[in-house]
PDB file of C-alpha atoms in Angstrom:
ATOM      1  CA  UNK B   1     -55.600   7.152 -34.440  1.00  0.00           C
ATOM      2  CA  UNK B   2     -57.042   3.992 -33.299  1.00  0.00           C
ATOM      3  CA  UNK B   3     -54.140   2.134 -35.486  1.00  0.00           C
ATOM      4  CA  UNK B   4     -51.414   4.477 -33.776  1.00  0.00           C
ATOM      5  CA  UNK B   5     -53.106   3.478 -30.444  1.00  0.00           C
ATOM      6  CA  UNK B   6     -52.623  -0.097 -30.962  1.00  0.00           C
ATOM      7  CA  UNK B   7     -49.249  -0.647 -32.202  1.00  0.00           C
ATOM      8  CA  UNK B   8     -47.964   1.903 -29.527  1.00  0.00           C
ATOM      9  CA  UNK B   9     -49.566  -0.179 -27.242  1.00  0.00           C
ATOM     10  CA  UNK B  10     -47.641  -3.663 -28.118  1.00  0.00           C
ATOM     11  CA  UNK B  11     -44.399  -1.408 -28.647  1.00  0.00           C
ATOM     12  CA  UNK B  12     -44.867  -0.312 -24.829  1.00  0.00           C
ATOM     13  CA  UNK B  13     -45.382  -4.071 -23.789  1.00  0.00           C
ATOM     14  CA  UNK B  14     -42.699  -5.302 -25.973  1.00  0.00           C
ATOM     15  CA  UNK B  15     -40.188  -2.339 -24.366  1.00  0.00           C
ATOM     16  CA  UNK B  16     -41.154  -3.244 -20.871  1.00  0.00           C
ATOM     17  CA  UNK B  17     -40.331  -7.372 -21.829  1.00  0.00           C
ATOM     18  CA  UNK B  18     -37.362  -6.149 -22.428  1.00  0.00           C
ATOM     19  CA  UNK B  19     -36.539  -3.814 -19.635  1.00  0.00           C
ATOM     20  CA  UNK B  20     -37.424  -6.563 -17.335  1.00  0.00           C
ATOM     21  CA  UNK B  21     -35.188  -9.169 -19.106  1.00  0.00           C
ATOM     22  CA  UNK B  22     -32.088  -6.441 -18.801  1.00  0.00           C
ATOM     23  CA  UNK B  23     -33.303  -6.028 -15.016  1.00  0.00           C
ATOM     24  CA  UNK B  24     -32.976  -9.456 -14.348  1.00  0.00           C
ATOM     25  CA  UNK B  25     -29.315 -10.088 -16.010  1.00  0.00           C
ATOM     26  CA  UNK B  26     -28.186  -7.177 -14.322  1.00  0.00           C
ATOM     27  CA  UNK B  27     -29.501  -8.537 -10.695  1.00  0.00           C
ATOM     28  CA  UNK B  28     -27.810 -11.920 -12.571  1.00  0.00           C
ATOM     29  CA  UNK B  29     -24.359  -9.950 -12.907  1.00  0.00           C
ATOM     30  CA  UNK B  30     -24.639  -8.113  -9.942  1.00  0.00           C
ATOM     31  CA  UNK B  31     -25.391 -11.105  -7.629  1.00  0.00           C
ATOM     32  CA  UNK B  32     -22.387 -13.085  -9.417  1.00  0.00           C
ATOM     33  CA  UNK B  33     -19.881 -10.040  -8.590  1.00  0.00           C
ATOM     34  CA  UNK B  34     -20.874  -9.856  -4.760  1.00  0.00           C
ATOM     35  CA  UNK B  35     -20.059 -13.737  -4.802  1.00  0.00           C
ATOM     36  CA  UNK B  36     -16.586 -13.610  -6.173  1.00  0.00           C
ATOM     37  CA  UNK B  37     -16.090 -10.349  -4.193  1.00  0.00           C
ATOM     38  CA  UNK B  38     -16.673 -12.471  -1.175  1.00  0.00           C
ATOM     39  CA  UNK B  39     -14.539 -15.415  -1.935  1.00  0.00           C
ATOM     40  CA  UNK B  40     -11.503 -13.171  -2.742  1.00  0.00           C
ATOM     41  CA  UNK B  41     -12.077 -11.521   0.831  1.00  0.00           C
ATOM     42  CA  UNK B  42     -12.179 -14.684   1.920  1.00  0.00           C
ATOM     43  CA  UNK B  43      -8.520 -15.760   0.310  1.00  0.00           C
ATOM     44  CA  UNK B  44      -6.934 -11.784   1.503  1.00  0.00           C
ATOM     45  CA  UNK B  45      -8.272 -11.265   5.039  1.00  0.00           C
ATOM     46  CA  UNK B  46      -6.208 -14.563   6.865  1.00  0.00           C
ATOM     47  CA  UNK B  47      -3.275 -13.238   5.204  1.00  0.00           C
ATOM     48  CA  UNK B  48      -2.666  -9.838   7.169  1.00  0.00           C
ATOM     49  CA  UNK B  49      -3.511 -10.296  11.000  1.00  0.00           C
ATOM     50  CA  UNK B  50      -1.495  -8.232  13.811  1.00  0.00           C
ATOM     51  CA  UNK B  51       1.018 -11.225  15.127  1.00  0.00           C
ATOM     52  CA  UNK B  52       2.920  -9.082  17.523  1.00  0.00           C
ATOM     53  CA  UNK B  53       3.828 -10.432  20.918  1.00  0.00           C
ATOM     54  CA  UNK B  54       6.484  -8.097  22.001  1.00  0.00           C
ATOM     55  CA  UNK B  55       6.852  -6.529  25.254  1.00  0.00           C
ATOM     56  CA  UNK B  56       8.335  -3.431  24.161  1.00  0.00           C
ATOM     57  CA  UNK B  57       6.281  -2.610  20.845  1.00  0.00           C
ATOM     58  CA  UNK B  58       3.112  -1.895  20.385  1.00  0.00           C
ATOM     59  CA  UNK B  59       1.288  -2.247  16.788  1.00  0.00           C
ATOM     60  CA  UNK B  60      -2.067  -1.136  15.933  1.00  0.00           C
ATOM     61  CA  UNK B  61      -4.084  -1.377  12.352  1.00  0.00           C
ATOM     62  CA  UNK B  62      -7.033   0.563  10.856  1.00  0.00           C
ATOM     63  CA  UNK B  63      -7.771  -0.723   7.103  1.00  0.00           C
ATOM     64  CA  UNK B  64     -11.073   0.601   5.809  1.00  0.00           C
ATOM     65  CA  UNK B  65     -11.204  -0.398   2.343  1.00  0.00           C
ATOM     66  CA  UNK B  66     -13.721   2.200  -0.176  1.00  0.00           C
ATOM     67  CA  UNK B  67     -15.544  -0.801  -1.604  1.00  0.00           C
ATOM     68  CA  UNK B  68     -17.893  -2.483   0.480  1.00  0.00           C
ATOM     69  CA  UNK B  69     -21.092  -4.875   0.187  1.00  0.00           C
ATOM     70  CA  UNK B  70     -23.280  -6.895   1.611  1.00  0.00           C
ATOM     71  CA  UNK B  71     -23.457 -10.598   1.494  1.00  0.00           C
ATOM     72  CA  UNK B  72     -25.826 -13.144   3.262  1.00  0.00           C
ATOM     73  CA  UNK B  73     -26.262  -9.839   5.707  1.00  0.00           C
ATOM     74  CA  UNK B  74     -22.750  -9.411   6.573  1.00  0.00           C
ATOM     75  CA  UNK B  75     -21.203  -6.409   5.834  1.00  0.00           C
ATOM     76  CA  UNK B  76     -18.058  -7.388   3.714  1.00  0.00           C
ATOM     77  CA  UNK B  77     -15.021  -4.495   2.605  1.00  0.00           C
ATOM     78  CA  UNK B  78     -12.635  -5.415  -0.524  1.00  0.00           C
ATOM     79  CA  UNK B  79      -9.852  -3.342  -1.241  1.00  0.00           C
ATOM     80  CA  UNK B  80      -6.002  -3.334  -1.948  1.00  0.00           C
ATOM     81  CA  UNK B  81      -4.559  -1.386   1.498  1.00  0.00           C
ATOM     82  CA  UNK B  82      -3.240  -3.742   3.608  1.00  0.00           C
ATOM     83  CA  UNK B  83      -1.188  -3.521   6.943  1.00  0.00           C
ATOM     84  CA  UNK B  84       0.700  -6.683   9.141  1.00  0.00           C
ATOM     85  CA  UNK B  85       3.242  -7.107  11.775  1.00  0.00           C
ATOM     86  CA  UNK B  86       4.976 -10.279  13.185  1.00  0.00           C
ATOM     87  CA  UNK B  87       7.593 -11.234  15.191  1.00  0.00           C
ATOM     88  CA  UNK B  88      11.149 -12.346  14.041  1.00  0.00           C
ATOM     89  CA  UNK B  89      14.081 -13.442  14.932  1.00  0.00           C
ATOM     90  CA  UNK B  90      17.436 -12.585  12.341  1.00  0.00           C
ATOM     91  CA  UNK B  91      20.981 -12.823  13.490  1.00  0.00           C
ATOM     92  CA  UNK B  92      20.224 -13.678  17.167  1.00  0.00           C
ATOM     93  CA  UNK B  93      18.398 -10.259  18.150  1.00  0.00           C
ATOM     94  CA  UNK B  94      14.392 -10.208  17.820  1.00  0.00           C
ATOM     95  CA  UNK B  95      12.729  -7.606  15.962  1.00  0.00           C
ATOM     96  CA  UNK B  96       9.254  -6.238  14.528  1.00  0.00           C
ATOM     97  CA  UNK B  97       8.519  -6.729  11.167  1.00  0.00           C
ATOM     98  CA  UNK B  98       5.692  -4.070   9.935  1.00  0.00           C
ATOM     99  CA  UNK B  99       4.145  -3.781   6.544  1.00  0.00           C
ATOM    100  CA  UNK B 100       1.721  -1.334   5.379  1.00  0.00           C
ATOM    101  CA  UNK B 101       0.850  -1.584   1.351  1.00  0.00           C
ATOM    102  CA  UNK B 102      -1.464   0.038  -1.144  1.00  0.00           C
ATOM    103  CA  UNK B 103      -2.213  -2.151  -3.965  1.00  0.00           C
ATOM    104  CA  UNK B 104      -2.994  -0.071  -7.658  1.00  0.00           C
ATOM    105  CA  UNK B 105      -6.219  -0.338  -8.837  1.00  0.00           C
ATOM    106  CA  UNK B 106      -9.964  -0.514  -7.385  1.00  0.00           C
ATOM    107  CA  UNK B 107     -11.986  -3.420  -5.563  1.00  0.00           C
ATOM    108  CA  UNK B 108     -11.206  -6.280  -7.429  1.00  0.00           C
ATOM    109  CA  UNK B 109      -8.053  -5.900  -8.930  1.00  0.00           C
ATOM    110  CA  UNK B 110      -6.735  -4.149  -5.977  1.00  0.00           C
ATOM    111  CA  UNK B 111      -7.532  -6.987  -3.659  1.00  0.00           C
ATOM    112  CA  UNK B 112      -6.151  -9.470  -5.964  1.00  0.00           C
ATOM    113  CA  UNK B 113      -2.258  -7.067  -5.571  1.00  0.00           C
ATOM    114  CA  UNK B 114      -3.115  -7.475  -1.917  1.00  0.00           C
ATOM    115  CA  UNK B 115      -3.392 -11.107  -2.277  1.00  0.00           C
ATOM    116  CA  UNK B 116      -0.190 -11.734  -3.989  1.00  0.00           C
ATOM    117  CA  UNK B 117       1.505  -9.107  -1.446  1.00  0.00           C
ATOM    118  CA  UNK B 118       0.185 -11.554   1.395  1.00  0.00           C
ATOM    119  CA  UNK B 119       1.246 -14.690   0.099  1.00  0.00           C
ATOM    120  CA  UNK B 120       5.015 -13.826  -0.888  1.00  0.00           C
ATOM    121  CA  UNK B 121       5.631 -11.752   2.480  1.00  0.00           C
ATOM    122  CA  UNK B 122       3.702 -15.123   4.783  1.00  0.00           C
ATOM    123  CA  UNK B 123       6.024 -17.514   2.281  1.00  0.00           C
ATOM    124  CA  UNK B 124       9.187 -15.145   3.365  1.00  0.00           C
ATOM    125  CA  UNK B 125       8.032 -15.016   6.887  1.00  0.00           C
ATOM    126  CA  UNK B 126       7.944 -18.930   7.084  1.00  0.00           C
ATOM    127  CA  UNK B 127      11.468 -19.531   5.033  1.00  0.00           C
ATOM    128  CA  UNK B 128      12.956 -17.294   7.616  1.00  0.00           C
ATOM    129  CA  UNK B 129      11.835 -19.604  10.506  1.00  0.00           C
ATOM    130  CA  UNK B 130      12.418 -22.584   9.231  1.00  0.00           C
ATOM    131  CA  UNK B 131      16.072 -22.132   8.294  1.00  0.00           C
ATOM    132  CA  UNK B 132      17.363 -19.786  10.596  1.00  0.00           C
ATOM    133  CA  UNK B 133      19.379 -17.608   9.028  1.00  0.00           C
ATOM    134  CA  UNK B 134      21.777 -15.812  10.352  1.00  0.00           C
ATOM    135  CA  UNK B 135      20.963 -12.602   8.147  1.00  0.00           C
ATOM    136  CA  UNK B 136      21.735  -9.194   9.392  1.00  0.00           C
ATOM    137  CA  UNK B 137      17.890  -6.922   9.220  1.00  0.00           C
ATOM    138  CA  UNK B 138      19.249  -5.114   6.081  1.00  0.00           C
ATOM    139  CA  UNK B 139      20.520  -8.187   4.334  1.00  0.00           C
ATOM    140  CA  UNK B 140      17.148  -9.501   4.991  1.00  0.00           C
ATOM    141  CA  UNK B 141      14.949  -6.138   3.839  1.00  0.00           C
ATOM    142  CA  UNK B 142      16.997  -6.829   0.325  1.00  0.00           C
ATOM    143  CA  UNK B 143      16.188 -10.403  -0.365  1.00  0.00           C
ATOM    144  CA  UNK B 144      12.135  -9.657   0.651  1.00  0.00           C
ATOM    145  CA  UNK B 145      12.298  -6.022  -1.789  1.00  0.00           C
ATOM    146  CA  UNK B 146      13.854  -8.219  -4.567  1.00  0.00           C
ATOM    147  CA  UNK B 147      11.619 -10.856  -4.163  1.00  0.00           C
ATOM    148  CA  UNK B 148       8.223  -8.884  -4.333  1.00  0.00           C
ATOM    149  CA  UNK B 149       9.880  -6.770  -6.792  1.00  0.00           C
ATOM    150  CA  UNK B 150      10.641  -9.633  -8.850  1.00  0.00           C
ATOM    151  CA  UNK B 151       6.694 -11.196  -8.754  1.00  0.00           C
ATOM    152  CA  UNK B 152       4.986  -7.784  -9.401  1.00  0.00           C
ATOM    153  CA  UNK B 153       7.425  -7.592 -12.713  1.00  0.00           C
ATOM    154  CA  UNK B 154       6.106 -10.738 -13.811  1.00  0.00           C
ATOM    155  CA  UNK B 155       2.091  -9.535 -14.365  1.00  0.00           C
ATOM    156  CA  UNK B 156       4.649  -6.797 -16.674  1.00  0.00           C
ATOM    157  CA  UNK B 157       2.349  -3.762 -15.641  1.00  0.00           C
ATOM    158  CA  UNK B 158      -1.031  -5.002 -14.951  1.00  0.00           C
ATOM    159  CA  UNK B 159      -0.467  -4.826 -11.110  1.00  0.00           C
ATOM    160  CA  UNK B 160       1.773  -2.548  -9.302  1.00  0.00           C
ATOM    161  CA  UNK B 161       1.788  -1.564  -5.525  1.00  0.00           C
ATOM    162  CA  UNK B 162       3.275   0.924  -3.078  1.00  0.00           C
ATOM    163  CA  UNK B 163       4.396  -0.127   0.506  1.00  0.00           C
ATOM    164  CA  UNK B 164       6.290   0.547   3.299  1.00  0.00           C
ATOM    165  CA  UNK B 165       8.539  -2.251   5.423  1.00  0.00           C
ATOM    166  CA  UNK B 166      10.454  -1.969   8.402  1.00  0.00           C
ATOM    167  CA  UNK B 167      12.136  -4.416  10.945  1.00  0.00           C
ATOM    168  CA  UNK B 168      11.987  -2.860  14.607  1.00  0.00           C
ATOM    169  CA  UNK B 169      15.268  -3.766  17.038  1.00  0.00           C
ATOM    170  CA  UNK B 170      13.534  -4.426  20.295  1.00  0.00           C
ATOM    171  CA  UNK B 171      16.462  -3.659  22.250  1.00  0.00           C
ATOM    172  CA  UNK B 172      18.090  -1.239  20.908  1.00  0.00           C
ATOM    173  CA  UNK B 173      14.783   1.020  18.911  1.00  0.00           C
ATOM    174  CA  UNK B 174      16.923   1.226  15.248  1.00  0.00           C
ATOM    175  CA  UNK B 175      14.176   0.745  12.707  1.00  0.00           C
ATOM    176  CA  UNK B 176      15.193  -0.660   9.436  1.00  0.00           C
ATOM    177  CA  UNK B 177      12.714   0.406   6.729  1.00  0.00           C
ATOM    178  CA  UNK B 178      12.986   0.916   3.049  1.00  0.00           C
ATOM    179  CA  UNK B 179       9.716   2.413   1.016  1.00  0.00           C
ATOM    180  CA  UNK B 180       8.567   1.963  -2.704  1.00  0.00           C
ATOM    181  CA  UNK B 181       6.846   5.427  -3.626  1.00  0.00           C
ATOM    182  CA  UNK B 182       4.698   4.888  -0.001  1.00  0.00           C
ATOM    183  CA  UNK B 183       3.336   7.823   2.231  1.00  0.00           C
ATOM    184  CA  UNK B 184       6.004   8.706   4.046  1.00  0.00           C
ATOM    185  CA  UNK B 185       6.626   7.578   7.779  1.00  0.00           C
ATOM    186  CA  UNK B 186       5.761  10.567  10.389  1.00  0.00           C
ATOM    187  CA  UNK B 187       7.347  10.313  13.524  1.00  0.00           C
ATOM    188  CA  UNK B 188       5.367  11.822  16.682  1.00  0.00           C
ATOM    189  CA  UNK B 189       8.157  12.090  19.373  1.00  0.00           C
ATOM    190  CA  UNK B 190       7.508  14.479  22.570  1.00  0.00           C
ATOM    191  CA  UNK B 191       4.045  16.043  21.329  1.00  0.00           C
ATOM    192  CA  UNK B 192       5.268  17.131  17.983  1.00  0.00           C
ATOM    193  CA  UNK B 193       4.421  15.428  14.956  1.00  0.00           C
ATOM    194  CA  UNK B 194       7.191  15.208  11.445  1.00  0.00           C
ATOM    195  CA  UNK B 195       7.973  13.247   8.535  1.00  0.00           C
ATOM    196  CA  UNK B 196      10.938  10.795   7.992  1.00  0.00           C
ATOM    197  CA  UNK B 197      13.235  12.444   5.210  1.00  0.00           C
ATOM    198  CA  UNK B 198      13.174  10.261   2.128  1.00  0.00           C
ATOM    199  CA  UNK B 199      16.887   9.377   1.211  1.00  0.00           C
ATOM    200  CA  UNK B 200      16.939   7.076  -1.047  1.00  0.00           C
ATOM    201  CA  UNK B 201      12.902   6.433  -2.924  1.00  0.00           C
ATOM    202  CA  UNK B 202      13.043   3.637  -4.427  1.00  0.00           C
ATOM    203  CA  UNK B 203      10.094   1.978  -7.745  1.00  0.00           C
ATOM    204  CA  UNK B 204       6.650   1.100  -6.491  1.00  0.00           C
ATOM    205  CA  UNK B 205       6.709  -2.905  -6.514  1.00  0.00           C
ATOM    206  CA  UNK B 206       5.895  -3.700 -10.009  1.00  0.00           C
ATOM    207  CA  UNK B 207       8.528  -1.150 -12.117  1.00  0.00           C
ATOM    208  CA  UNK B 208      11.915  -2.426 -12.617  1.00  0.00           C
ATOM    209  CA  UNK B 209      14.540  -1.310 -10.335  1.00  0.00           C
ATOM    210  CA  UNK B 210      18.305  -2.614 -11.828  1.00  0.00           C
ATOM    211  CA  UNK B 211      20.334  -0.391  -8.757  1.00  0.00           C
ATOM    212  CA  UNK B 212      20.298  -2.148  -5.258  1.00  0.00           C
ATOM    213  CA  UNK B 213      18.072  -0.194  -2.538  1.00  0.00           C
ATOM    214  CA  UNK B 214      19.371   1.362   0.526  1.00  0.00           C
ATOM    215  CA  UNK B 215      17.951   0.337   3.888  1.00  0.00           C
ATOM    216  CA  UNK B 216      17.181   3.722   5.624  1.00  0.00           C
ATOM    217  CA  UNK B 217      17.892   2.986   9.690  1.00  0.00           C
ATOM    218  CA  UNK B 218      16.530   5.616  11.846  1.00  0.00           C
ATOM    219  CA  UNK B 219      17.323   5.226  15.955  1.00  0.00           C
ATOM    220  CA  UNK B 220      13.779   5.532  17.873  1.00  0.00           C
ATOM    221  CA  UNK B 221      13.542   6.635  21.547  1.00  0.00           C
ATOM    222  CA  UNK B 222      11.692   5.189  24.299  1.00  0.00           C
ATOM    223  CA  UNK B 223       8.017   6.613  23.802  1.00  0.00           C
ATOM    224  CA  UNK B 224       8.351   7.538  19.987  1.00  0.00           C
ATOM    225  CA  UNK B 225       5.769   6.902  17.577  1.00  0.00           C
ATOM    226  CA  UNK B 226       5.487   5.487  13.924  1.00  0.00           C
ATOM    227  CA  UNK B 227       2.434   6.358  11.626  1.00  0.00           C
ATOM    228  CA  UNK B 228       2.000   4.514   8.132  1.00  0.00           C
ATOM    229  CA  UNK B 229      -0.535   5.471   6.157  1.00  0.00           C
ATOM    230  CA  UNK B 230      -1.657   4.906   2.311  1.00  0.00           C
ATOM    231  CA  UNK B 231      -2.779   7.483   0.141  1.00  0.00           C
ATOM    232  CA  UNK B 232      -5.998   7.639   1.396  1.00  0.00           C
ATOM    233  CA  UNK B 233      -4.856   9.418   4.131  1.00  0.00           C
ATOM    234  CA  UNK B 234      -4.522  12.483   1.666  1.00  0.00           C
ATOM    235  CA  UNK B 235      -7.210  12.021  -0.857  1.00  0.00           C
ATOM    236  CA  UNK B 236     -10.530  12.700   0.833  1.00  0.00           C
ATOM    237  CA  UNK B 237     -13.211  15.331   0.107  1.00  0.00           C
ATOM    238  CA  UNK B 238     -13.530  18.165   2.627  1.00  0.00           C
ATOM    239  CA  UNK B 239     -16.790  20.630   2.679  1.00  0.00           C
ATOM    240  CA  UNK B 240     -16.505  23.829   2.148  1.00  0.00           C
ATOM    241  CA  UNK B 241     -19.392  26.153   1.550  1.00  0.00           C
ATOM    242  CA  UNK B 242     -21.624  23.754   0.698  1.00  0.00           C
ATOM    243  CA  UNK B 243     -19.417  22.422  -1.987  1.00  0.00           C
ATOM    244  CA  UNK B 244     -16.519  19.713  -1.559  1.00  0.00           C
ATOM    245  CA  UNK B 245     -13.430  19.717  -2.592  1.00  0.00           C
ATOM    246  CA  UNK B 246     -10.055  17.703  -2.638  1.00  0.00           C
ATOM    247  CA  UNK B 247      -7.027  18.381  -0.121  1.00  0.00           C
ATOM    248  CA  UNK B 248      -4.054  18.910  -1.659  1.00  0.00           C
ATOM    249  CA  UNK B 249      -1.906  19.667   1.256  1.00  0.00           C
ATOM    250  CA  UNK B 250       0.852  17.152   1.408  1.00  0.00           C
ATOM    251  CA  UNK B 251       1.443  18.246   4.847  1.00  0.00           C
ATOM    252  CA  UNK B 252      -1.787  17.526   6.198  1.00  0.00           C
ATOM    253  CA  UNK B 253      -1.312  14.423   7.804  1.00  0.00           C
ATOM    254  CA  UNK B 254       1.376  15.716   9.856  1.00  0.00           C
ATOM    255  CA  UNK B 255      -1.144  18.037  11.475  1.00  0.00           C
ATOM    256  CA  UNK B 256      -3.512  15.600  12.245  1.00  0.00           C
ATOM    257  CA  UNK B 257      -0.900  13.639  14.067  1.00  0.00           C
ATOM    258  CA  UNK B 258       0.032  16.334  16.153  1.00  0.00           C
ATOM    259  CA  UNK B 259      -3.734  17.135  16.708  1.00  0.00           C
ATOM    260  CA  UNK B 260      -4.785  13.027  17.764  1.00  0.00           C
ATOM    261  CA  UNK B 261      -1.990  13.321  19.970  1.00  0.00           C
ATOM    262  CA  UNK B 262      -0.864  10.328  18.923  1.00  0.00           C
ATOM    263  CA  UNK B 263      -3.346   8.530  19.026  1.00  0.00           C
ATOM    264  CA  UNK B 264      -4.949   6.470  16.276  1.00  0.00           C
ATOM    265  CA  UNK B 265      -8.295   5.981  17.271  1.00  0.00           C
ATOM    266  CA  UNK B 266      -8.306   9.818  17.681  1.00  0.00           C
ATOM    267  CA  UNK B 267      -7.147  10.483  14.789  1.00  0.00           C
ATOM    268  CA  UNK B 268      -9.647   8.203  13.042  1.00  0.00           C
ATOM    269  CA  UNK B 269     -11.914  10.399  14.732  1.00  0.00           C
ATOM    270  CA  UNK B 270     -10.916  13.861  13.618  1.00  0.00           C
ATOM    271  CA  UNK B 271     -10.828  12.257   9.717  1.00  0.00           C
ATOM    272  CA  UNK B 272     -13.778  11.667  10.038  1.00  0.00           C
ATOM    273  CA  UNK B 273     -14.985  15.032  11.196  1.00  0.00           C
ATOM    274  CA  UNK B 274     -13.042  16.462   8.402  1.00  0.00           C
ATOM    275  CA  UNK B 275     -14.438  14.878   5.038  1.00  0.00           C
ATOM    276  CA  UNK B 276     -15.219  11.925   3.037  1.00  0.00           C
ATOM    277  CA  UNK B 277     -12.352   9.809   1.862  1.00  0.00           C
ATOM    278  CA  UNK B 278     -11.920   8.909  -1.348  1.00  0.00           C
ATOM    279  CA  UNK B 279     -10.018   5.864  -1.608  1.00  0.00           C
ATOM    280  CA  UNK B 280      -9.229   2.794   0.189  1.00  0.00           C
ATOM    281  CA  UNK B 281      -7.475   3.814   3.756  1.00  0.00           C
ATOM    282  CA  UNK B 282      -5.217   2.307   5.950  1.00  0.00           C
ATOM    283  CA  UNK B 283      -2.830   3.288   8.718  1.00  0.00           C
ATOM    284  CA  UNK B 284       0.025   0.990  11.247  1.00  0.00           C
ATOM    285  CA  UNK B 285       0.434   2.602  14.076  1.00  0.00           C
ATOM    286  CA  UNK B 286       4.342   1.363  16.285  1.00  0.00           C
ATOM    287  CA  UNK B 287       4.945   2.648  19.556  1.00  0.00           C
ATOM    288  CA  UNK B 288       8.168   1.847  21.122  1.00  0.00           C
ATOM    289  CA  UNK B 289       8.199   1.641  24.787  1.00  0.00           C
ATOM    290  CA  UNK B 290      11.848   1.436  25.644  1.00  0.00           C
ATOM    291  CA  UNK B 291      14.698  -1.469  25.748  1.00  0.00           C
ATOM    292  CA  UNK B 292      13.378  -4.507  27.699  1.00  0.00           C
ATOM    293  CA  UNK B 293      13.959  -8.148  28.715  1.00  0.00           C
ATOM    294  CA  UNK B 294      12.193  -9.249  25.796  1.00  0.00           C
ATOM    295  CA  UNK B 295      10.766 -13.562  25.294  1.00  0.00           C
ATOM    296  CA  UNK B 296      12.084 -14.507  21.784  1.00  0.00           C
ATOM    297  CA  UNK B 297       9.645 -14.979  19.129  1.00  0.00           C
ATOM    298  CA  UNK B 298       8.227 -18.396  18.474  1.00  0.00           C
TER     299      UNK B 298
END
């Protein structure tokens, strides 16, 4: 017995060496991950900023991406939803560009689709100024679909995303918009809240796509407003009895439109209230006020 005492008393010392060594590379590992999880926000988050100027159309974001951590006591969110809006000028007229994406894949790997997403749309955005092309919105809404298209092909199926773009007329309210397997728009005009028809779906960035895409164009009145949303917007846990458990209503969103009002921080709000989401969630909110004497972009 006193034998059996004394080897299973170096066996428990030896175990807890070890223990501690695996505790300490794992605090190793885990303090390494924060660290590049913080310099890849640090390469996304300049990329996607609200640049809107206009007069006559209103943009608002909410991104909350599902992975978040702490880093030199800053709270820090990484994630592949991403939303943007800037000011152009095509063809003479000036419009609103808005983009709202959803990167495949979680943290990490998501972050890095938003990245690329970032840097090809900014590159586009900056070609367009510079030369001044006189390109009609569709025209335009082609060459930037066949040039993300084109980049997401190239990683050949390690990165694919979904997203939504549109090009706003501020005079006249005709939105331009084409969308790769995205949420689709819902349109809350005069208190009631309903979904854009899809005509014309094309791949999620990332599949090929050998046919041309249509531009859907879809005439806006003066106090009408767009709602883009990811996924995320669908896949949350609601309670129930104690338990939880998934929506599945496709519809849902629509209903929480038309209960917000309208309103996004509202309808932040009542998501909330509802359940926990379960994936990286973001929404672009465009409100156009009406034809005005708009400044042209810079």
């Amino acid at each position: 017995v006193e034998k059996y005492t004394n080897n299973l008393e170096t066996q428990v010392k030896i175990r807890t060496h070890e223990i501690e060594a695996s505790l300490v590379e794992i605090r190793a590992y885990k303090e390494q991950q924060v660290i590049d999880y913080f310099l890849v926000s640090l390469l996304v988050n300049p990329l996607f900023h609200n640049r809107n100027d206009s007069r006559n159309i209103r943009t608002e974001f909410y991104v909350r991406q599902k992975r978040s951590f702490v880093f030199r006591g800053k709270e820090v969110e990484i994630g592949g939803d991403l939303c943007m809006a800037e000011r152009l000028r095509l063809g003479g007229r000036s419009y609103v560009m808005v983009l709202n994406g959803d990167a495949m894949g979680k943290s990490l790997q998501g972050a890095v689709g938003a990245l690329v997403m970032g840097i090809v749309v900014n590159s586009i955005i900056a070609y367009t100024r510079e030369r001044s092309e006189d390109l009609h919105p569709e025209e335009w809404q082609r060459r930037a679909y066949n040039a993300l298209s084109h980049i997401y092909q190239a990683f050949e199926g390690s990165m694919y995303m979904t997203a939504v773009m549109g090009l706003l007329d501020e005079q006249t309210g005709v939105f331009h918009h084409w969308s790769a397997e995205h949420p689709y728009i819902v349109l809350y005009r005069r208190g009631e809240a309903f979904g854009l028809p899809i005509e014309d779906e094309i791949p999620k960035l990332g599949w090929s796509n050998d046919r041309p895409i249509q531009i859907i164009s879809h005439e806006m009145e003066p106090g009408d407003v767009l709602f883009m949303g990811s996924d995320g917007r669908e896949d949350f846990l609601t309670a129930a009895s104690g338990s939880k458990f998934r929506n599945e209503d496709e519809r849902v969103f629509e209903r929480l439109v038309d209960e917000a009002r309208g309103d996004l921080r509202r309808l932040i709000t009542i998501m909330g209230s509802m359940g926990d989401v379960g994936d990286d969630l973001s929404f672009l909110r465009v409100e156009y006020l009406g034809p005005a004497e708009a400044t042209p972009p810079e």
